[in-house]
PDB file of C-alpha atoms and ligand atoms in Angstrom:
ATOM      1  CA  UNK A 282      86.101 112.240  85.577  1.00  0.00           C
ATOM      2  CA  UNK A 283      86.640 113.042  89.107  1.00  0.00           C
ATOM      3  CA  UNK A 284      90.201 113.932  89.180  1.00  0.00           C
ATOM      4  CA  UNK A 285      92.442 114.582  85.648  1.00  0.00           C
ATOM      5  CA  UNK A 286      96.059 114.931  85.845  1.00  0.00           C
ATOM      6  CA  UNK A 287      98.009 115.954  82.817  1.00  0.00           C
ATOM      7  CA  UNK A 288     101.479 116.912  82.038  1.00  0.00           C
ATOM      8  CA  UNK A 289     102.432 117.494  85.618  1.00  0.00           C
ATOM      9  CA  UNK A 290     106.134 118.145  86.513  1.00  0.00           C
ATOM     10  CA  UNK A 291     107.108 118.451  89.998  1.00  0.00           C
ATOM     11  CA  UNK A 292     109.859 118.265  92.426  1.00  0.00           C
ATOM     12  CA  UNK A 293     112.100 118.851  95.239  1.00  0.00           C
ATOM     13  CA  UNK A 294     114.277 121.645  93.565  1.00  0.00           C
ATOM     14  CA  UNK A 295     115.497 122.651  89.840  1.00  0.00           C
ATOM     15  CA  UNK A 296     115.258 119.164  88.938  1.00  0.00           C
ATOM     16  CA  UNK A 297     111.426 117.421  88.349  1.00  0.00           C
ATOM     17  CA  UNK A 298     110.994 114.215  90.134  1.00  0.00           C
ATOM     18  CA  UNK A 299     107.726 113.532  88.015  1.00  0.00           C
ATOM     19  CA  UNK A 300     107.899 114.457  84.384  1.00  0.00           C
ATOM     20  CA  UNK A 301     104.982 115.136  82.438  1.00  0.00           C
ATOM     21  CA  UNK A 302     102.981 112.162  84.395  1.00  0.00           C
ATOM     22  CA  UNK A 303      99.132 111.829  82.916  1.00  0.00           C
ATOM     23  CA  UNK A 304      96.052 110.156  84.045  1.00  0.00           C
ATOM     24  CA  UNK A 305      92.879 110.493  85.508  1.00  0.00           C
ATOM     25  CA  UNK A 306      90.779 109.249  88.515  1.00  0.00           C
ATOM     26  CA  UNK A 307      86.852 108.345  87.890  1.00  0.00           C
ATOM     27  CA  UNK A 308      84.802 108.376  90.833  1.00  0.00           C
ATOM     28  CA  UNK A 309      84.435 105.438  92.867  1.00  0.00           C
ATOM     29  CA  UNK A 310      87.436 104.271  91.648  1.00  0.00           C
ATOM     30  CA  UNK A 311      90.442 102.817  93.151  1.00  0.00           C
ATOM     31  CA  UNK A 312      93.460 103.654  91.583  1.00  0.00           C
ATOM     32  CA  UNK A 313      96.825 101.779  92.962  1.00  0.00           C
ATOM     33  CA  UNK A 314      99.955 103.658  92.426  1.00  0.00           C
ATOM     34  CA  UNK A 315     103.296 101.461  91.669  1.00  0.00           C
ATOM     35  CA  UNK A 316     106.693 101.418  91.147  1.00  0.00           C
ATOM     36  CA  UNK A 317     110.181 100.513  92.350  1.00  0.00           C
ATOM     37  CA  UNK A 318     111.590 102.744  95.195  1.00  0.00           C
ATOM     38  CA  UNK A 319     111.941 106.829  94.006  1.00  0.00           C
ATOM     39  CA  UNK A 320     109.852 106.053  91.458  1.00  0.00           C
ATOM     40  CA  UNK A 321     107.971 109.269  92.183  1.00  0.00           C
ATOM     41  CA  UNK A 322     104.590 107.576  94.133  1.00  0.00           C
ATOM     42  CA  UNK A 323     105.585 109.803  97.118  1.00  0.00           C
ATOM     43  CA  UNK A 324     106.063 113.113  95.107  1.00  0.00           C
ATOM     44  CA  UNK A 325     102.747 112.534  93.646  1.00  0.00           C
ATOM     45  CA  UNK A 326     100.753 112.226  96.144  1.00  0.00           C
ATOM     46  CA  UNK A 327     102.455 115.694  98.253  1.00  0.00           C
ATOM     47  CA  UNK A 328     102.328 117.336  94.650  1.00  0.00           C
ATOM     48  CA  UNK A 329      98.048 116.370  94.387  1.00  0.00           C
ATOM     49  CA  UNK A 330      97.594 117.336  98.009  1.00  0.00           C
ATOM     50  CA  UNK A 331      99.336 121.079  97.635  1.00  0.00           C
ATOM     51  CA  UNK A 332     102.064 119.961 100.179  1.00  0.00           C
ATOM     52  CA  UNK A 333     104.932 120.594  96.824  1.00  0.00           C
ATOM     53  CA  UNK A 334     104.226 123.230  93.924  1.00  0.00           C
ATOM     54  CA  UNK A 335     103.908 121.691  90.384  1.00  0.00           C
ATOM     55  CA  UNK A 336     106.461 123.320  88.039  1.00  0.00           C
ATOM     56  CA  UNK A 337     104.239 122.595  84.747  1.00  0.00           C
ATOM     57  CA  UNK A 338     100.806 120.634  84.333  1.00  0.00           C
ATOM     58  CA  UNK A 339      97.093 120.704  85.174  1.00  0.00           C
ATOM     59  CA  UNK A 340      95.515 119.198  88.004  1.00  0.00           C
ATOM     60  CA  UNK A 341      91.723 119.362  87.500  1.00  0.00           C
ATOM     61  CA  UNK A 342      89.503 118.498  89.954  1.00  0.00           C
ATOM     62  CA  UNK A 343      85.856 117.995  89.938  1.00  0.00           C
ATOM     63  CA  UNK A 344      86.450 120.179  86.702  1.00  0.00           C
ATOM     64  CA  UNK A 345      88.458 123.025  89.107  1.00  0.00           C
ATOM     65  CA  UNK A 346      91.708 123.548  88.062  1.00  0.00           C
ATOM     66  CA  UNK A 347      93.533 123.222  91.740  1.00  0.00           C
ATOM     67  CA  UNK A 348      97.247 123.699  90.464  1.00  0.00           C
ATOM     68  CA  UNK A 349      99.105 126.098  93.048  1.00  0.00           C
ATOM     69  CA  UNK A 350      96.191 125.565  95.520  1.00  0.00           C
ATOM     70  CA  UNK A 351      96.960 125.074  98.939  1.00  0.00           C
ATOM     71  CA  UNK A 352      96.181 121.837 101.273  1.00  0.00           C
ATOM     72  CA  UNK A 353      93.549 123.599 103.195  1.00  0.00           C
ATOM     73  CA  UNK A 354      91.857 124.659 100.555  1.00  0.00           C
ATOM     74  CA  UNK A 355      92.252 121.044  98.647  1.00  0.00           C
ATOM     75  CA  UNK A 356      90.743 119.417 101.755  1.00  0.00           C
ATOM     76  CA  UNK A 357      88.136 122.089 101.283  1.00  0.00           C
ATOM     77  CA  UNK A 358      87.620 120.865  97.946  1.00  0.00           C
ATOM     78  CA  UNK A 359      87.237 117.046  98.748  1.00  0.00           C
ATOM     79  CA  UNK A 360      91.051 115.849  98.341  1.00  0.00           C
ATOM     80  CA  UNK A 361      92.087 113.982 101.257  1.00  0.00           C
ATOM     81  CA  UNK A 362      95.800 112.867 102.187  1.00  0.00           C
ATOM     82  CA  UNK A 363      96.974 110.156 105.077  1.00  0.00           C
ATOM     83  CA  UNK A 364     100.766 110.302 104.543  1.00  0.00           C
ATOM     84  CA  UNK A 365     103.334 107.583 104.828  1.00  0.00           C
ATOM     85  CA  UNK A 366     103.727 107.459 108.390  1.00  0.00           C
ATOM     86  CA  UNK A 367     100.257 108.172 109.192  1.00  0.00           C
ATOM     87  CA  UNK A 368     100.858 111.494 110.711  1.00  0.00           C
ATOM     88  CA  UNK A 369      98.928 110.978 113.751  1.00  0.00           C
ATOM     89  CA  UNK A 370      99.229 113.378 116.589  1.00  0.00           C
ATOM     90  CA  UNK A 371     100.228 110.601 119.355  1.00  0.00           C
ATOM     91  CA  UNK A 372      99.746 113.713 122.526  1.00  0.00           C
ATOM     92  CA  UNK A 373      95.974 113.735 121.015  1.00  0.00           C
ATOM     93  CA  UNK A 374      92.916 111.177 122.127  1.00  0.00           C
ATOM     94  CA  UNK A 375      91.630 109.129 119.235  1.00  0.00           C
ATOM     95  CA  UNK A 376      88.047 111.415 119.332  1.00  0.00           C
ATOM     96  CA  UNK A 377      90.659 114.879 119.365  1.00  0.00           C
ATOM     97  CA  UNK A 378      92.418 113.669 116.411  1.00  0.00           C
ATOM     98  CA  UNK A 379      89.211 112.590 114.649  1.00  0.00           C
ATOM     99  CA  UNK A 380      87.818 116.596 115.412  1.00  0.00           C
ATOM    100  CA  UNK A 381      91.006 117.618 113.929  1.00  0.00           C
ATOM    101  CA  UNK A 382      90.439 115.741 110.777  1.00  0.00           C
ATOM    102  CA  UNK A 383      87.500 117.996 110.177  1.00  0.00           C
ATOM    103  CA  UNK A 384      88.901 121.381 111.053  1.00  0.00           C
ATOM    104  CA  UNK A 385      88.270 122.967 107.437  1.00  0.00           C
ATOM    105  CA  UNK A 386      84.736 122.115 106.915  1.00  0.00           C
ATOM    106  CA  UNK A 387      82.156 123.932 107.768  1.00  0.00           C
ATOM    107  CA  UNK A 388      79.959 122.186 110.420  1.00  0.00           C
ATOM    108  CA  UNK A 389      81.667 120.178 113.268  1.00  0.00           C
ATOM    109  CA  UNK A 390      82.573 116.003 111.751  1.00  0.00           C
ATOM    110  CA  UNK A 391      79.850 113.403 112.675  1.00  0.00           C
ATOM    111  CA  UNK A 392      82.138 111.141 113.964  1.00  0.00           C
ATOM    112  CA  UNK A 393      79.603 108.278 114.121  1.00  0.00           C
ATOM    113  CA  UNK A 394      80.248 107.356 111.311  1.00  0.00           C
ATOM    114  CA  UNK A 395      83.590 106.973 111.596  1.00  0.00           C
ATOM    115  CA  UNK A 396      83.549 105.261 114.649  1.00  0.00           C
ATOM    116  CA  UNK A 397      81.035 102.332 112.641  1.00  0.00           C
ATOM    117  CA  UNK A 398      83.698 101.860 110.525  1.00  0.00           C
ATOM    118  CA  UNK A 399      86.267 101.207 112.936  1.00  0.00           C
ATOM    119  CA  UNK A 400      84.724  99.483 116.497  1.00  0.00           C
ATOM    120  CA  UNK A 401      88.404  99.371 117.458  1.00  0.00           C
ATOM    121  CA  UNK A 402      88.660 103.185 117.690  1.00  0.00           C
ATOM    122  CA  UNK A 403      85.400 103.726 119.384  1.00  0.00           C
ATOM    123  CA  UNK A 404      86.306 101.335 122.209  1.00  0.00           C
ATOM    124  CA  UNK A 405      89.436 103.691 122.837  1.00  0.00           C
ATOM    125  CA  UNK A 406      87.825 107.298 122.255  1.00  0.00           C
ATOM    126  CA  UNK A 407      89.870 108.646 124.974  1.00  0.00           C
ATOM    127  CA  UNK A 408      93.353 107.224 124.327  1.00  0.00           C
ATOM    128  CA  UNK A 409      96.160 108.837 123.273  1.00  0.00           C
ATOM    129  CA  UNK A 410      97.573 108.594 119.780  1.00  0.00           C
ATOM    130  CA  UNK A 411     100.890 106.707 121.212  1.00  0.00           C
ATOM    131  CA  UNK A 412      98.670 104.248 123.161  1.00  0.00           C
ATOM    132  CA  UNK A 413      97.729 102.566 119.986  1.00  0.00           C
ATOM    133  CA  UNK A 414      99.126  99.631 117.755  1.00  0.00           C
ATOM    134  CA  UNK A 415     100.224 100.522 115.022  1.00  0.00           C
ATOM    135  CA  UNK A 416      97.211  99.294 113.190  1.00  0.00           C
ATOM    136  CA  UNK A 417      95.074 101.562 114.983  1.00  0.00           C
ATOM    137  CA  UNK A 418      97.223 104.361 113.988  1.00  0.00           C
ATOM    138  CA  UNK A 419      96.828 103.289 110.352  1.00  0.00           C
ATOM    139  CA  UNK A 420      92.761 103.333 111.136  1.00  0.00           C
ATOM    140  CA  UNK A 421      92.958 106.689 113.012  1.00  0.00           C
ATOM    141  CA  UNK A 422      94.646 108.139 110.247  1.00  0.00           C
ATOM    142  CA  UNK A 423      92.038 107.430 107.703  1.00  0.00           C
ATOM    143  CA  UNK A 424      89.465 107.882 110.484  1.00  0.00           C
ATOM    144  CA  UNK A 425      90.903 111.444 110.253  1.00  0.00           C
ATOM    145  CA  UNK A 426      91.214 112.018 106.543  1.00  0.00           C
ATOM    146  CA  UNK A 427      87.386 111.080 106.189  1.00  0.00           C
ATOM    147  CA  UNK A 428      86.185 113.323 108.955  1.00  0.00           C
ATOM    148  CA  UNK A 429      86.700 115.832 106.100  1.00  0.00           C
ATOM    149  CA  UNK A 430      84.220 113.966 104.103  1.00  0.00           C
ATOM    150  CA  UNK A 431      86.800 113.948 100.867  1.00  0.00           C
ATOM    151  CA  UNK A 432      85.823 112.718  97.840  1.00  0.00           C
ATOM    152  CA  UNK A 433      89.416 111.571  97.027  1.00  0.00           C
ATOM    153  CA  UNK A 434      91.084 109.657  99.527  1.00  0.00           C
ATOM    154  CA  UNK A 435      95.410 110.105  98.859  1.00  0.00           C
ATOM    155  CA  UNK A 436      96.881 107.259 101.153  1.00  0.00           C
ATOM    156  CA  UNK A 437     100.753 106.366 100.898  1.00  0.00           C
ATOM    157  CA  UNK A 438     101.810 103.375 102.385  1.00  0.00           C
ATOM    158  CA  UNK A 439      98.909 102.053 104.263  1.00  0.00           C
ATOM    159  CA  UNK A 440     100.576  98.479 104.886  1.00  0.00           C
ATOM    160  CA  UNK A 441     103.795 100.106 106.404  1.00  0.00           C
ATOM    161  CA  UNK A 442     104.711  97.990 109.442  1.00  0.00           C
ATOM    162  CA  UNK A 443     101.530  96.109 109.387  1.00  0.00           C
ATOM    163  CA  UNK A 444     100.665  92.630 109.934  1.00  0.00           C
ATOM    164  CA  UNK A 445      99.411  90.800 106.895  1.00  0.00           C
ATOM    165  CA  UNK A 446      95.825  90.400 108.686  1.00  0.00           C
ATOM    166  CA  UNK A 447      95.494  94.264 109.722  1.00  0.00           C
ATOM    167  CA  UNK A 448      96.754  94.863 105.838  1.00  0.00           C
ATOM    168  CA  UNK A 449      93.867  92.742 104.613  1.00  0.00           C
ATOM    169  CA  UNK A 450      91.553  93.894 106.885  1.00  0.00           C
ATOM    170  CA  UNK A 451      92.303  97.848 105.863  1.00  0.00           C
ATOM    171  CA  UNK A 452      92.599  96.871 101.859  1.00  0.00           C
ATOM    172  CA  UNK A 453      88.978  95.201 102.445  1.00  0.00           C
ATOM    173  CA  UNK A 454      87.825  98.620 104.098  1.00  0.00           C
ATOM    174  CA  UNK A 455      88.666 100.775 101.234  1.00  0.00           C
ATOM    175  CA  UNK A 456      86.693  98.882  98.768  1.00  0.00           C
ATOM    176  CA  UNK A 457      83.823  98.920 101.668  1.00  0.00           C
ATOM    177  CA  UNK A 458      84.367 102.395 101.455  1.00  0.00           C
ATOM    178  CA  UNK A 459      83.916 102.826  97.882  1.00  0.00           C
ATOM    179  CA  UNK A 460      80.688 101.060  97.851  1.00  0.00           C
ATOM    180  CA  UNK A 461      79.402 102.903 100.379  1.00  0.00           C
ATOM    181  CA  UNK A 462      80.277 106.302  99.624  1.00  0.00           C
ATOM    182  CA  UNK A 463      81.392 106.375  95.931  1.00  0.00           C
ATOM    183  CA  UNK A 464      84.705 107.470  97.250  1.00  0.00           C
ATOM    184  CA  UNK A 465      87.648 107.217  95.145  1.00  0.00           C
ATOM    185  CA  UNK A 466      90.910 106.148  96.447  1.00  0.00           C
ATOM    186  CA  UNK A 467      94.667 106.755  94.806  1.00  0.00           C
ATOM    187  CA  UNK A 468      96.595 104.215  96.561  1.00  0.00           C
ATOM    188  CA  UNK A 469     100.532 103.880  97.253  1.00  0.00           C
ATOM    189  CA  UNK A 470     101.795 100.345  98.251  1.00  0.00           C
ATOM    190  CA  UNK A 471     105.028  98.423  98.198  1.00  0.00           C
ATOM    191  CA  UNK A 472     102.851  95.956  99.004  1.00  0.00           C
ATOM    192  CA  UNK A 473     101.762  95.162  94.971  1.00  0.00           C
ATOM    193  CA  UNK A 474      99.719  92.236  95.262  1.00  0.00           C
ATOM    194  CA  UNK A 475      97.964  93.401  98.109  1.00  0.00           C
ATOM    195  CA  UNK A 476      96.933  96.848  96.212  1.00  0.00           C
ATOM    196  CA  UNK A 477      95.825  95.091  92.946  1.00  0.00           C
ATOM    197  CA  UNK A 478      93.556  92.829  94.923  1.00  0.00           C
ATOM    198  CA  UNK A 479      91.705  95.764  95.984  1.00  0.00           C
ATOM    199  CA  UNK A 480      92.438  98.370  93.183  1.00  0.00           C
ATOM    200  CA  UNK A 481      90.244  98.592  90.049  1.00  0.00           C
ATOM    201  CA  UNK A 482      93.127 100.580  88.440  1.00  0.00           C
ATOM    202  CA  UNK A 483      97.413  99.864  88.695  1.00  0.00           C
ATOM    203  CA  UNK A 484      98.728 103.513  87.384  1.00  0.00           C
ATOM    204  CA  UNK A 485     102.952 101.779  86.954  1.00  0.00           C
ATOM    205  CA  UNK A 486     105.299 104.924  87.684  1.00  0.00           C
ATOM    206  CA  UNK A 487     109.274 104.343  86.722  1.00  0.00           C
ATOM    207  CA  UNK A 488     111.642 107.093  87.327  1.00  0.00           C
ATOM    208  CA  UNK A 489     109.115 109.585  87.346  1.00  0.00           C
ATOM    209  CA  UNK A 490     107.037 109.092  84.179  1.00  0.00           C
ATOM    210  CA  UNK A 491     103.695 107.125  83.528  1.00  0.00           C
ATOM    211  CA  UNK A 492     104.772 103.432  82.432  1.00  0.00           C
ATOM    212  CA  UNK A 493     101.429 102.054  81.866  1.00  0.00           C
ATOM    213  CA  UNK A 494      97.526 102.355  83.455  1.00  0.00           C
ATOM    214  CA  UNK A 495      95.850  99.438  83.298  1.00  0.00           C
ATOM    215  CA  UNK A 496      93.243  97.500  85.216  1.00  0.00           C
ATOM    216  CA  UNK A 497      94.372  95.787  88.421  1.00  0.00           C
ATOM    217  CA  UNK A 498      93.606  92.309  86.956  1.00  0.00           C
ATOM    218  CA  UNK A 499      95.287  93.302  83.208  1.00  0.00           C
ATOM    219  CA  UNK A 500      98.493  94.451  85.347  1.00  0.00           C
ATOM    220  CA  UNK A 501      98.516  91.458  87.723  1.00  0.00           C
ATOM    221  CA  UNK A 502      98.567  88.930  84.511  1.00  0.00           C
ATOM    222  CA  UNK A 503     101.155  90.813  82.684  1.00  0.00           C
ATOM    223  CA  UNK A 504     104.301  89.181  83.804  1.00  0.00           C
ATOM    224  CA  UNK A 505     106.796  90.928  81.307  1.00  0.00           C
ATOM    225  CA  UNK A 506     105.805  94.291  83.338  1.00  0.00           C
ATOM    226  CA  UNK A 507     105.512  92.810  86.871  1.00  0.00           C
ATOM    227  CA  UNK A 508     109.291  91.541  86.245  1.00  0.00           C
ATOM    228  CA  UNK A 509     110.185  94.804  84.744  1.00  0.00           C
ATOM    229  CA  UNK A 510     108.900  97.360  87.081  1.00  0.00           C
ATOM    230  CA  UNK A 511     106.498  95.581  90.160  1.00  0.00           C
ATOM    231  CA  UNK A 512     109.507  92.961  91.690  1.00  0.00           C
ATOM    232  CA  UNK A 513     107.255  89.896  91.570  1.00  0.00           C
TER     233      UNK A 513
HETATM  234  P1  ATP B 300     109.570 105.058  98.139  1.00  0.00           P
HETATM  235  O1  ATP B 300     108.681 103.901  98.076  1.00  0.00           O
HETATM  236  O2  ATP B 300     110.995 104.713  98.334  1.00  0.00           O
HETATM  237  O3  ATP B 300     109.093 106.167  99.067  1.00  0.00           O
HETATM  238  P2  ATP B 300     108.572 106.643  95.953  1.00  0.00           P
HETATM  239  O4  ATP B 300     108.191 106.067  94.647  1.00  0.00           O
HETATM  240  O5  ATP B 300     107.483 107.059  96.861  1.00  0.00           O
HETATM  241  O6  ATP B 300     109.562 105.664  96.670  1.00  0.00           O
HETATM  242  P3  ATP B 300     109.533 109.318  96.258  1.00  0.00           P
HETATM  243  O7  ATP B 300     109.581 109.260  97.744  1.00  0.00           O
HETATM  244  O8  ATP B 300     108.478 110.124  95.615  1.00  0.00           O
HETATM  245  O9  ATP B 300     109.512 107.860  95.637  1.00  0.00           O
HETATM  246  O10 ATP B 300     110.960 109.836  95.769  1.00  0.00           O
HETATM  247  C1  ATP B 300     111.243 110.106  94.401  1.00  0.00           C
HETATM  248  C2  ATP B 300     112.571 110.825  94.304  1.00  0.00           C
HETATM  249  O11 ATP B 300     112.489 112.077  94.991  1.00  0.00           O
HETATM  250  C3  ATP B 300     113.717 110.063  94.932  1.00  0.00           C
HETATM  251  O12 ATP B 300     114.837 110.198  94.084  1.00  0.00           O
HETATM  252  C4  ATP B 300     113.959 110.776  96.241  1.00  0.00           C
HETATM  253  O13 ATP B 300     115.318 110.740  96.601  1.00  0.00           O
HETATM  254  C5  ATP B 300     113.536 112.204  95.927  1.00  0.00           C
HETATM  255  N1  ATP B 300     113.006 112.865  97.134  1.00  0.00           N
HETATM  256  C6  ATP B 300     112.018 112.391  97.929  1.00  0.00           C
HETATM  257  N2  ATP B 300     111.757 113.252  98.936  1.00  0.00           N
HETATM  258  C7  ATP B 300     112.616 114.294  98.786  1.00  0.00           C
HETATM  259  C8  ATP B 300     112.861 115.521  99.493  1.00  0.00           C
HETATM  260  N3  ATP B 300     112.146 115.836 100.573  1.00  0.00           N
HETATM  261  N4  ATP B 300     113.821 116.332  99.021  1.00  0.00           N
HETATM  262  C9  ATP B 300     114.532 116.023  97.919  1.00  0.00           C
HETATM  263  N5  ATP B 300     114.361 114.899  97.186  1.00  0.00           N
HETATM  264  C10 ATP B 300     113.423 114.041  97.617  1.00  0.00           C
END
């Protein structure tokens, strides 16, 4: 088990957005998070990364417990986030953003690498954050999160503002991803069809607390629950 979360309890102030939300990540796997809006998909992911304090729970990692650990020392350990948004710093170049990715680890990023992965950013190296679409923002983003060489990749929202093809094209990367470099992936979408064509895993969140995790295909057949919770 790569990543085991149990009985976690976390929030904004007094009161928990999550309560006591279980489940576990193997490696390699990709794990789609769902759920209506305030579900909690956000709060988990910021909660994992050591951007919000857990009130109660255990997040163990890699067999480490991490709760109370901070992000820098989470990216140290091989947790990754790219936040909804993207968080891109637009006054940066692509290649400055990518170096800044890989801050916390020891030896300087091989951004080669990255660059395979994504032609489009190596054709604009030298351009500023704000000077790309807004697909090449999502791809910069995650471009940065792997220049830390994580071993658990926490992306919200990928899709947001995307065209259908760049979607596609970025769902189709993560599994590429996975094969290549057993990396495991804990993915919030809106989008739910889109995420359970590429997840192995649906984890269904409702007001905070662990509905159901299932595999993709299971949770894609089960009407009853897409009505319920998923909106389709
Ligand atoms: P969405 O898709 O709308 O982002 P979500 O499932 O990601 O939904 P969260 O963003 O985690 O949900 O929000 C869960 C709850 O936490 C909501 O009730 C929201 O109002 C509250 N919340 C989110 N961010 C904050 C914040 N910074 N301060 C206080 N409450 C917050």
């Amino acid at each position: 088990m790569l990543l085991a979360v149990d009985g976690l309890t976390a929030g904004y102030g007094a009161a928990p957005v999550l309560h006591e939300v279980s489940f576990s990540v193997r490696s390699k796997e990709i794990v789609a998070v769902l759920g209506a809006n305030g579900a909690g998909k956000t709060t988990l992911l910021r909660t994992l990364c050591g951007q919000l304090k857990s009130q109660q729970g255990q997040v163990v990692f890699d067999g480490v417990d991490l709760r109370g650990v901070k992000v820098e020392r989470m990216v140290r350990h091989g947790i990754a986030h790219v936040p909804e948004g993207r968080g891109v710093v637009t006054e940066l170049t692509v290649d400055e953003n990518l170096q800044l990715g890989g801050l916390w680890r020891k030896q300087k990023p091989a951004l080669d690498g990255i660059y395979d992965l994504f032609p489009a950013l190596a054709q604009r190296r030298r351009h500023l954050g704000h000077q790309l679409s807004g697909g090449e923002r999502q791809m910069l983003a995650i471009g940065r999160a792997l220049a830390a060489e994580p071993r658990l990749l926490l992306l919200d929202e990928p899709s947001l503002g995307l065209a259908p093809k760049i979607t596609a094209q970025i769902m189709g990367l993560l599994r590429d991803l996975r094969d290549r470099t057993g990396l495991a992936v804990l993915l919030v979408e809106q989008n739910v069809r889109s995420a359970l064509s590429v997840a192995d895993v649906g984890l269904v969140l409702s007001l905070g607390r662990v509905v159901t995790r299932n595999n993709a295909a299971a949770l894609a057949g089960d009407a009853d629950l897409r009505h319920a919770y998923l909106g389709f």
